[in-house]
Tab-separated table of C-alpha atoms and ligand atoms in Angstrom:
chain	number	residue	atom	x	y	z
A	1	UNK	CA	116.819	76.285	115.091
A	2	UNK	CA	114.818	75.236	118.095
A	3	UNK	CA	116.725	77.520	120.367
A	4	UNK	CA	115.803	80.397	118.011
A	5	UNK	CA	112.329	79.762	118.218
A	6	UNK	CA	112.344	79.559	122.005
A	7	UNK	CA	114.393	82.659	122.179
A	8	UNK	CA	111.530	84.298	120.065
A	9	UNK	CA	108.616	82.988	122.351
A	10	UNK	CA	110.597	84.427	125.185
A	11	UNK	CA	110.636	87.977	123.650
A	12	UNK	CA	106.682	87.711	123.292
A	13	UNK	CA	105.469	90.723	124.908
A	14	UNK	CA	101.993	90.600	126.551
A	15	UNK	CA	99.908	93.796	126.932
A	16	UNK	CA	98.340	95.015	130.343
A	17	UNK	CA	95.534	92.395	130.018
A	18	UNK	CA	97.779	89.567	129.094
A	19	UNK	CA	97.079	89.382	125.349
A	20	UNK	CA	100.050	88.314	123.308
A	21	UNK	CA	100.960	89.876	120.020
A	22	UNK	CA	99.811	87.528	117.132
A	23	UNK	CA	98.402	89.114	113.984
A	24	UNK	CA	99.356	92.020	112.018
A	25	UNK	CA	96.815	93.902	109.806
A	26	UNK	CA	98.748	96.167	107.394
A	27	UNK	CA	96.920	98.748	105.257
A	28	UNK	CA	99.031	98.853	102.164
A	29	UNK	CA	96.715	101.461	100.557
A	30	UNK	CA	94.600	104.172	101.785
A	31	UNK	CA	92.591	104.898	98.578
A	32	UNK	CA	89.881	102.821	97.306
A	33	UNK	CA	87.673	102.347	94.237
A	34	UNK	CA	84.421	102.088	96.321
A	35	UNK	CA	82.927	104.601	98.526
A	36	UNK	CA	80.904	102.386	101.071
A	37	UNK	CA	78.866	104.704	103.266
A	38	UNK	CA	79.554	102.789	106.179
A	39	UNK	CA	83.344	103.400	105.692
A	40	UNK	CA	84.395	106.046	103.422
A	41	UNK	CA	81.088	108.071	102.629
A	42	UNK	CA	81.478	110.381	99.412
A	43	UNK	CA	80.659	113.455	101.305
A	44	UNK	CA	83.869	113.231	103.128
A	45	UNK	CA	86.070	111.265	100.668
A	46	UNK	CA	85.204	113.389	97.491
A	47	UNK	CA	87.319	114.080	94.600
A	48	UNK	CA	89.479	116.794	96.548
A	49	UNK	CA	90.035	114.481	99.540
A	50	UNK	CA	93.923	114.435	100.201
A	51	UNK	CA	95.084	110.768	100.245
A	52	UNK	CA	98.555	109.915	101.138
A	53	UNK	CA	101.128	110.580	98.288
A	54	UNK	CA	102.928	107.414	97.258
A	55	UNK	CA	106.254	108.558	99.024
A	56	UNK	CA	104.223	109.013	102.253
A	57	UNK	CA	103.138	105.318	102.034
A	58	UNK	CA	105.535	102.711	103.494
A	59	UNK	CA	107.449	101.176	100.419
A	60	UNK	CA	107.322	97.348	100.347
A	61	UNK	CA	110.740	97.180	101.720
A	62	UNK	CA	109.769	99.014	104.922
A	63	UNK	CA	106.665	96.696	105.229
A	64	UNK	CA	108.747	93.879	105.222
A	65	UNK	CA	111.300	95.184	107.651
A	66	UNK	CA	108.564	96.201	110.063
A	67	UNK	CA	106.876	92.682	109.482
A	68	UNK	CA	110.026	90.862	110.280
A	69	UNK	CA	110.256	92.969	113.725
A	70	UNK	CA	106.766	91.969	114.633
A	71	UNK	CA	107.396	88.331	113.834
A	72	UNK	CA	110.390	88.632	116.317
A	73	UNK	CA	107.552	89.625	118.675
A	74	UNK	CA	105.232	86.989	118.259
A	75	UNK	CA	103.253	87.742	114.928
A	76	UNK	CA	102.329	84.768	113.074
A	77	UNK	CA	99.464	85.936	110.917
A	78	UNK	CA	99.469	88.982	108.582
A	79	UNK	CA	96.549	90.365	106.745
A	80	UNK	CA	96.995	92.911	104.027
A	81	UNK	CA	94.060	95.331	103.832
A	82	UNK	CA	93.070	98.931	103.049
A	83	UNK	CA	91.547	100.947	101.479
A	84	UNK	CA	91.428	98.698	98.787
A	85	UNK	CA	94.844	96.544	98.670
A	86	UNK	CA	94.481	95.531	94.980
A	87	UNK	CA	95.090	99.126	94.021
A	88	UNK	CA	98.523	98.891	95.055
A	89	UNK	CA	100.737	98.189	92.137
A	90	UNK	CA	102.511	94.785	92.310
A	91	UNK	CA	100.901	93.613	95.427
A	92	UNK	CA	101.651	89.933	94.668
A	93	UNK	CA	105.305	90.725	95.103
A	94	UNK	CA	104.769	92.046	98.553
A	95	UNK	CA	102.656	88.912	99.219
A	96	UNK	CA	105.626	86.960	97.995
A	97	UNK	CA	108.379	88.821	100.383
A	98	UNK	CA	105.813	88.285	103.292
A	99	UNK	CA	105.314	84.683	102.783
A	100	UNK	CA	108.987	84.089	102.884
A	101	UNK	CA	109.590	85.569	106.069
A	102	UNK	CA	110.589	82.661	108.683
A	103	UNK	CA	107.976	82.522	111.405
A	104	UNK	CA	105.006	83.905	109.189
A	105	UNK	CA	102.494	81.211	109.048
A	106	UNK	CA	99.584	82.830	107.441
A	107	UNK	CA	99.308	85.761	104.891
A	108	UNK	CA	95.903	86.814	103.992
A	109	UNK	CA	94.106	89.365	101.875
A	110	UNK	CA	90.844	91.234	102.376
A	111	UNK	CA	89.531	92.839	99.110
A	112	UNK	CA	86.412	94.401	97.669
A	113	UNK	CA	86.954	92.074	94.807
A	114	UNK	CA	86.565	94.370	91.788
A	115	UNK	CA	90.221	93.927	90.494
A	116	UNK	CA	90.384	90.064	91.926
A	117	UNK	CA	89.861	88.383	88.653
A	118	UNK	CA	93.131	89.753	87.272
A	119	UNK	CA	95.043	89.155	90.136
A	120	UNK	CA	94.039	85.841	91.653
A	121	UNK	CA	96.293	83.801	89.973
A	122	UNK	CA	99.410	85.544	90.680
A	123	UNK	CA	98.493	86.151	94.336
A	124	UNK	CA	98.253	82.402	94.714
A	125	UNK	CA	101.456	81.544	92.814
A	126	UNK	CA	103.262	84.022	95.181
A	127	UNK	CA	102.093	82.086	98.337
A	128	UNK	CA	98.830	83.947	99.663
A	129	UNK	CA	97.130	81.649	101.987
A	130	UNK	CA	93.466	82.917	102.138
A	131	UNK	CA	91.312	85.482	100.876
A	132	UNK	CA	88.371	87.308	102.202
A	133	UNK	CA	86.088	89.312	99.618
A	134	UNK	CA	83.601	91.671	101.002
A	135	UNK	CA	80.298	91.609	99.434
A	136	UNK	CA	77.322	92.867	101.038
A	137	UNK	CA	74.349	91.771	99.025
A	138	UNK	CA	73.381	89.856	95.468
A	139	UNK	CA	70.725	92.550	94.653
A	140	UNK	CA	72.495	94.557	92.053
A	141	UNK	CA	70.627	97.855	93.273
A	142	UNK	CA	71.562	97.356	97.001
A	143	UNK	CA	75.101	96.383	96.167
A	144	UNK	CA	75.564	99.523	94.215
A	145	UNK	CA	74.082	101.595	97.143
A	146	UNK	CA	76.410	99.843	99.581
A	147	UNK	CA	79.301	100.412	97.335
A	148	UNK	CA	78.717	104.210	97.238
A	149	UNK	CA	77.608	104.060	93.659
A	150	UNK	CA	79.550	101.276	91.960
A	151	UNK	CA	77.764	98.972	89.958
A	152	UNK	CA	80.375	96.138	90.042
A	153	UNK	CA	78.551	93.232	91.415
A	154	UNK	CA	79.255	91.001	88.435
A	155	UNK	CA	82.939	91.885	88.493
A	156	UNK	CA	83.012	91.050	92.141
A	157	UNK	CA	81.295	87.672	91.482
A	158	UNK	CA	83.860	87.052	88.783
A	159	UNK	CA	86.763	87.794	91.078
A	160	UNK	CA	85.263	85.226	93.631
A	161	UNK	CA	85.104	82.552	91.010
A	162	UNK	CA	88.615	83.398	89.837
A	163	UNK	CA	89.849	83.001	93.430
A	164	UNK	CA	88.164	79.492	93.705
A	165	UNK	CA	89.703	78.670	90.308
A	166	UNK	CA	93.163	79.785	91.376
A	167	UNK	CA	92.737	77.527	94.600
A	168	UNK	CA	92.599	80.499	96.983
A	169	UNK	CA	90.108	78.366	99.265
A	170	UNK	CA	88.295	78.217	101.475
A	171	UNK	CA	87.316	81.739	100.448
A	172	UNK	CA	85.444	83.983	103.200
A	173	UNK	CA	82.871	86.657	102.316
A	174	UNK	CA	82.329	89.582	104.519
A	175	UNK	CA	78.798	91.062	104.582
A	176	UNK	CA	78.319	93.990	106.798
A	177	UNK	CA	74.478	94.010	107.510
A	178	UNK	CA	72.650	97.144	108.054
A	179	UNK	CA	68.926	97.343	109.445
A	180	UNK	CA	66.569	98.534	106.568
A	181	UNK	CA	69.381	98.570	103.939
A	182	UNK	CA	70.404	95.004	103.029
A	183	UNK	CA	69.167	92.764	105.968
A	184	UNK	CA	66.626	91.202	104.040
A	185	UNK	CA	68.945	89.980	101.412
A	186	UNK	CA	71.055	87.815	103.872
A	187	UNK	CA	69.283	84.633	103.075
A	188	UNK	CA	70.093	84.987	99.253
A	189	UNK	CA	73.621	85.203	100.047
A	190	UNK	CA	73.403	82.045	102.261
A	191	UNK	CA	71.750	80.283	99.593
A	192	UNK	CA	73.963	81.129	96.880
A	193	UNK	CA	77.270	80.040	98.689
A	194	UNK	CA	75.928	77.080	100.840
A	195	UNK	CA	77.484	74.006	99.371
A	196	UNK	CA	80.045	75.859	97.199
A	197	UNK	CA	83.074	75.776	100.089
A	198	UNK	CA	82.756	79.583	100.198
A	199	UNK	CA	82.226	80.808	103.818
A	200	UNK	CA	79.797	83.939	104.235
A	201	UNK	CA	80.455	85.635	107.558
A	202	UNK	CA	78.054	88.507	108.706
A	203	UNK	CA	79.552	91.461	110.454
A	204	UNK	CA	77.486	93.657	112.680
A	205	UNK	CA	77.593	97.172	111.388
A	206	UNK	CA	80.367	99.065	113.592
A	207	UNK	CA	81.037	102.540	114.859
A	208	UNK	CA	84.485	102.643	113.188
A	209	UNK	CA	85.784	106.164	112.544
A	210	UNK	CA	83.555	109.238	113.071
A	211	UNK	CA	81.947	109.607	109.733
A	212	UNK	CA	79.833	107.153	109.304
A	213	UNK	CA	76.641	108.336	111.029
A	214	UNK	CA	76.543	104.892	112.942
A	215	UNK	CA	73.545	104.310	115.169
A	216	UNK	CA	72.354	101.289	117.208
A	217	UNK	CA	69.105	101.056	115.257
A	218	UNK	CA	71.159	100.233	111.990
A	219	UNK	CA	72.737	97.228	113.767
A	220	UNK	CA	71.284	93.700	113.290
A	221	UNK	CA	72.454	91.370	116.157
A	222	UNK	CA	73.874	88.330	114.888
A	223	UNK	CA	71.722	86.260	116.958
A	224	UNK	CA	68.781	87.533	115.164
A	225	UNK	CA	70.433	86.640	111.772
A	226	UNK	CA	71.515	83.270	113.034
A	227	UNK	CA	67.767	82.556	114.053
A	228	UNK	CA	66.336	83.695	110.685
A	229	UNK	CA	69.086	81.335	108.785
A	230	UNK	CA	68.544	78.336	111.181
A	231	UNK	CA	64.738	78.619	110.546
A	232	UNK	CA	65.441	77.953	106.836
A	233	UNK	CA	68.659	75.879	107.093
A	234	UNK	CA	69.329	74.480	110.569
A	235	UNK	CA	72.780	74.995	111.881
A	236	UNK	CA	74.710	73.897	114.935
A	237	UNK	CA	77.947	75.865	116.507
A	238	UNK	CA	81.390	74.549	115.597
A	239	UNK	CA	83.492	74.187	118.621
A	240	UNK	CA	87.226	74.576	118.881
A	241	UNK	CA	87.675	78.383	118.563
A	242	UNK	CA	91.344	79.427	118.884
A	243	UNK	CA	92.536	82.588	120.959
A	244	UNK	CA	91.905	85.636	118.715
A	245	UNK	CA	89.182	83.903	116.350
A	246	UNK	CA	86.857	86.845	115.636
A	247	UNK	CA	83.860	84.745	114.039
A	248	UNK	CA	81.621	82.692	115.724
A	249	UNK	CA	81.146	79.684	113.290
A	250	UNK	CA	78.231	77.646	112.730
A	251	UNK	CA	77.888	74.518	110.306
A	252	UNK	CA	74.723	73.349	108.508
A	253	UNK	CA	73.271	70.227	109.498
A	254	UNK	CA	73.147	69.207	106.263
A	255	UNK	CA	76.689	69.202	105.565
A	256	UNK	CA	76.523	72.015	102.969
A	257	UNK	CA	79.376	73.950	104.972
A	258	UNK	CA	79.713	76.783	107.212
A	259	UNK	CA	78.680	80.445	107.987
A	260	UNK	CA	80.112	82.995	110.465
A	261	UNK	CA	79.054	85.715	112.663
A	262	UNK	CA	81.561	88.652	113.565
A	263	UNK	CA	79.425	90.294	116.578
A	264	UNK	CA	81.816	92.986	117.838
A	265	UNK	CA	78.671	95.256	118.860
A	266	UNK	CA	76.663	92.481	120.630
A	267	UNK	CA	79.261	90.197	121.553
A	268	UNK	CA	82.616	91.744	121.880
A	269	UNK	CA	85.774	89.759	121.963
A	270	UNK	CA	88.369	92.277	123.407
A	271	UNK	CA	89.425	89.620	125.838
A	272	UNK	CA	90.981	87.615	123.046
A	273	UNK	CA	92.291	90.453	120.566
A	274	UNK	CA	95.859	89.863	119.562
A	275	UNK	CA	95.718	91.967	116.751
A	276	UNK	CA	98.160	95.062	115.853
A	277	UNK	CA	97.457	97.363	112.895
A	278	UNK	CA	99.891	99.226	110.760
A	279	UNK	CA	98.518	102.078	108.665
A	280	UNK	CA	99.677	102.755	105.054
A	281	UNK	CA	102.057	105.519	106.209
A	282	UNK	CA	103.387	103.258	109.082
A	283	UNK	CA	101.625	104.451	112.174
A	284	UNK	CA	101.298	101.478	114.441
A	285	UNK	CA	97.932	101.049	116.161
A	286	UNK	CA	96.970	98.624	118.890
A	287	UNK	CA	93.057	98.718	118.340
A	288	UNK	CA	90.437	99.462	115.630
A	289	UNK	CA	88.919	102.251	117.449
A	290	UNK	CA	92.298	103.841	118.543
A	291	UNK	CA	92.523	107.846	118.444
A	292	UNK	CA	96.286	107.768	118.405
A	293	UNK	CA	99.186	105.335	117.125
A	294	UNK	CA	102.933	105.277	117.262
A	295	UNK	CA	104.790	106.547	114.167
A	296	UNK	CA	107.257	103.758	112.864
A	297	UNK	CA	108.001	105.433	109.609
A	298	UNK	CA	109.754	108.414	110.999
A	299	UNK	CA	112.294	106.459	113.081
A	300	UNK	CA	112.693	104.001	110.173
A	301	UNK	CA	113.446	106.543	107.691
A	302	UNK	CA	115.875	108.352	110.002
A	303	UNK	CA	118.146	105.433	110.406
A	304	UNK	CA	116.668	103.562	113.646
A	305	UNK	CA	118.370	100.184	114.323
A	306	UNK	CA	116.102	97.059	114.637
A	307	UNK	CA	116.880	96.984	118.377
A	308	UNK	CA	115.435	100.479	118.829
A	309	UNK	CA	112.381	99.637	116.492
A	310	UNK	CA	111.790	96.451	118.296
A	311	UNK	CA	111.836	98.263	121.676
A	312	UNK	CA	109.521	100.904	120.354
A	313	UNK	CA	106.843	98.099	119.240
A	314	UNK	CA	107.375	95.997	122.382
A	315	UNK	CA	106.868	98.825	124.818
A	316	UNK	CA	103.879	99.978	122.998
A	317	UNK	CA	102.114	96.395	123.005
A	318	UNK	CA	103.205	96.184	126.811
A	319	UNK	CA	101.305	99.279	127.446
A	320	UNK	CA	98.260	98.412	125.602
A	321	UNK	CA	94.970	98.319	127.433
A	322	UNK	CA	92.446	98.718	124.494
A	323	UNK	CA	89.006	97.275	124.985
A	324	UNK	CA	86.767	99.514	123.003
A	325	UNK	CA	84.036	97.010	122.058
A	326	UNK	CA	83.622	95.810	125.533
A	327	UNK	CA	83.298	99.440	126.825
A	328	UNK	CA	81.478	100.866	123.846
A	329	UNK	CA	78.148	101.856	125.372
A	330	UNK	CA	79.919	103.470	128.313
A	331	UNK	CA	82.330	105.270	126.162
A	332	UNK	CA	79.868	106.444	124.006
A	333	UNK	CA	77.517	107.770	126.620
A	334	UNK	CA	80.560	110.033	127.455
A	335	UNK	CA	81.436	110.824	123.886
A	336	UNK	CA	84.713	109.214	124.167
A	337	UNK	CA	87.132	108.852	122.110
A	338	UNK	CA	86.468	112.361	120.552
A	339	UNK	CA	88.216	111.226	117.376
A	340	UNK	CA	88.890	107.790	116.026
A	341	UNK	CA	91.071	106.446	113.298
A	342	UNK	CA	89.222	105.887	110.050
A	343	UNK	CA	88.892	102.253	108.822
A	344	UNK	CA	90.017	102.792	105.323
A	345	UNK	CA	93.320	104.148	106.811
A	346	UNK	CA	93.900	101.659	109.585
A	347	UNK	CA	92.613	98.622	107.794
A	348	UNK	CA	89.534	96.727	108.516
B	401	SAM	N1	88.487	97.417	100.804
B	401	SAM	C1	88.479	96.075	101.357
B	401	SAM	C2	87.475	95.364	101.603
B	401	SAM	O1	86.104	96.132	101.559
B	401	SAM	O2	87.289	94.216	101.603
B	401	SAM	C3	89.496	96.019	102.377
B	401	SAM	C4	89.329	97.099	103.624
B	401	SAM	S1	87.645	97.124	104.287
B	401	SAM	C5	87.949	98.477	105.334
B	401	SAM	C6	87.786	95.777	105.302
B	401	SAM	C7	86.491	95.327	105.886
B	401	SAM	O3	85.908	96.082	106.829
B	401	SAM	C8	85.403	95.201	104.838
B	401	SAM	O4	85.067	93.611	104.910
B	401	SAM	C9	84.368	96.056	105.214
B	401	SAM	O5	83.348	95.306	104.942
B	401	SAM	C10	84.417	96.254	106.658
B	401	SAM	N2	83.865	97.231	107.478
B	401	SAM	C11	84.114	98.680	106.607
B	401	SAM	N3	83.463	99.470	107.463
B	401	SAM	C12	82.730	98.927	108.474
B	401	SAM	C13	81.864	99.255	109.406
B	401	SAM	N4	81.445	100.408	109.704
B	401	SAM	N5	81.363	98.155	110.070
B	401	SAM	C14	81.582	96.816	110.168
B	401	SAM	N6	82.564	96.494	109.055
B	401	SAM	C15	83.053	97.348	108.415
B	402	SF4	FE1	86.494	100.797	100.307
B	402	SF4	FE2	86.512	98.345	101.716
B	402	SF4	FE3	85.937	100.916	102.837
B	402	SF4	FE4	84.236	99.679	101.002
B	402	SF4	S1	84.649	98.820	102.952
B	402	SF4	S2	84.990	102.039	100.993
B	402	SF4	S3	85.509	98.594	99.748
B	402	SF4	S4	87.758	100.235	101.868
B	403	SF4	FE1	90.597	94.485	119.498
B	403	SF4	FE2	89.965	96.935	119.901
B	403	SF4	FE3	88.449	95.496	118.369
B	403	SF4	FE4	88.316	95.168	121.262
B	403	SF4	S1	87.695	96.845	120.090
B	403	SF4	S2	88.573	93.519	119.537
B	403	SF4	S3	90.748	95.758	121.444
B	403	SF4	S4	90.342	95.936	118.052
């Protein structure tokens, strides 16, 4: 056993900037039951938009096989995302399969929460370790606007309660903050979840994909939010960030828990980025802002051996130079990259 683990460690590839492969984000479903304008704006993702056919999506067996290979190369944490992952039938079965892979230490899920109440207990029973629920505002009208017209706030809140009841704790909430849209409602979110064990994390609005009309004017820098929250409920930084952790964490001075900030625009963290991404149709991407990826489904379906697939993944990682967020302003000025992959497809 010890020898096996040592062998695995020796096999861990590093990219061109010395970063190991540690996390795998798997988009299990390209479709979504929301149309958040910052992610899948309705004008593009309309009723005639061609999503993948089910035969084009990786099957659970294929996802498990690919995950095993990533684990051999160093992955320890897996996150299921989308699109909306809970639209994928029998997702809990996949969770069960992934948690039983030797070497996988953590299986997490990011969801918009609409279908969570009905699935929380089953996900927990199948070994899901952690869950993140996206929730942009407690104001019903703003929530509906930011989900693209879906008035599902109450269902999402029920989903969060069900996740708490199922013991999927500590639950994290992801809140994308956009200036002039929901930035005046962040204190309500903090107030609601302070002292409940649920950790709210504010995400700077990012220029993912090509279709969300991103502009820097809409980004609220984390330090600005922090100052506003601190003025109301004093906080202090939590030390002990591990490599690859995306959120800057703060604890309330009065002991009522934590909040977090994901500052990918104003304080990028590419230097520690150990995340690989797998799209629903089996394309492997080395960055959220990639314009191209490496197809794994093709070789997999035409009978490639594990060794051949391992070599493909290893060599792709070893050639990785991505650090889009650190280079954002200069790249955007040069209008590069011309075409990025959309977030719903690659997974957030
Ligand atoms: N549908 C699920 C959900 O919303 O939680 C999972 C997929 S979603 C793409 C993953 C995360 O990406 C969500 O928390 C969402 O808020 C975030 N996200 C999407 N577009 C974003 C953007 N332009 N900037 C920052 N975060 C974004
Ligand atoms: Fe769907 Fe999540 Fe994107 Fe919103 S952020 S459109 S819920 S995939
Ligand atoms: Fe990682 Fe790319 Fe994001 Fe940088 S921009 S943190 S390399 S996913």
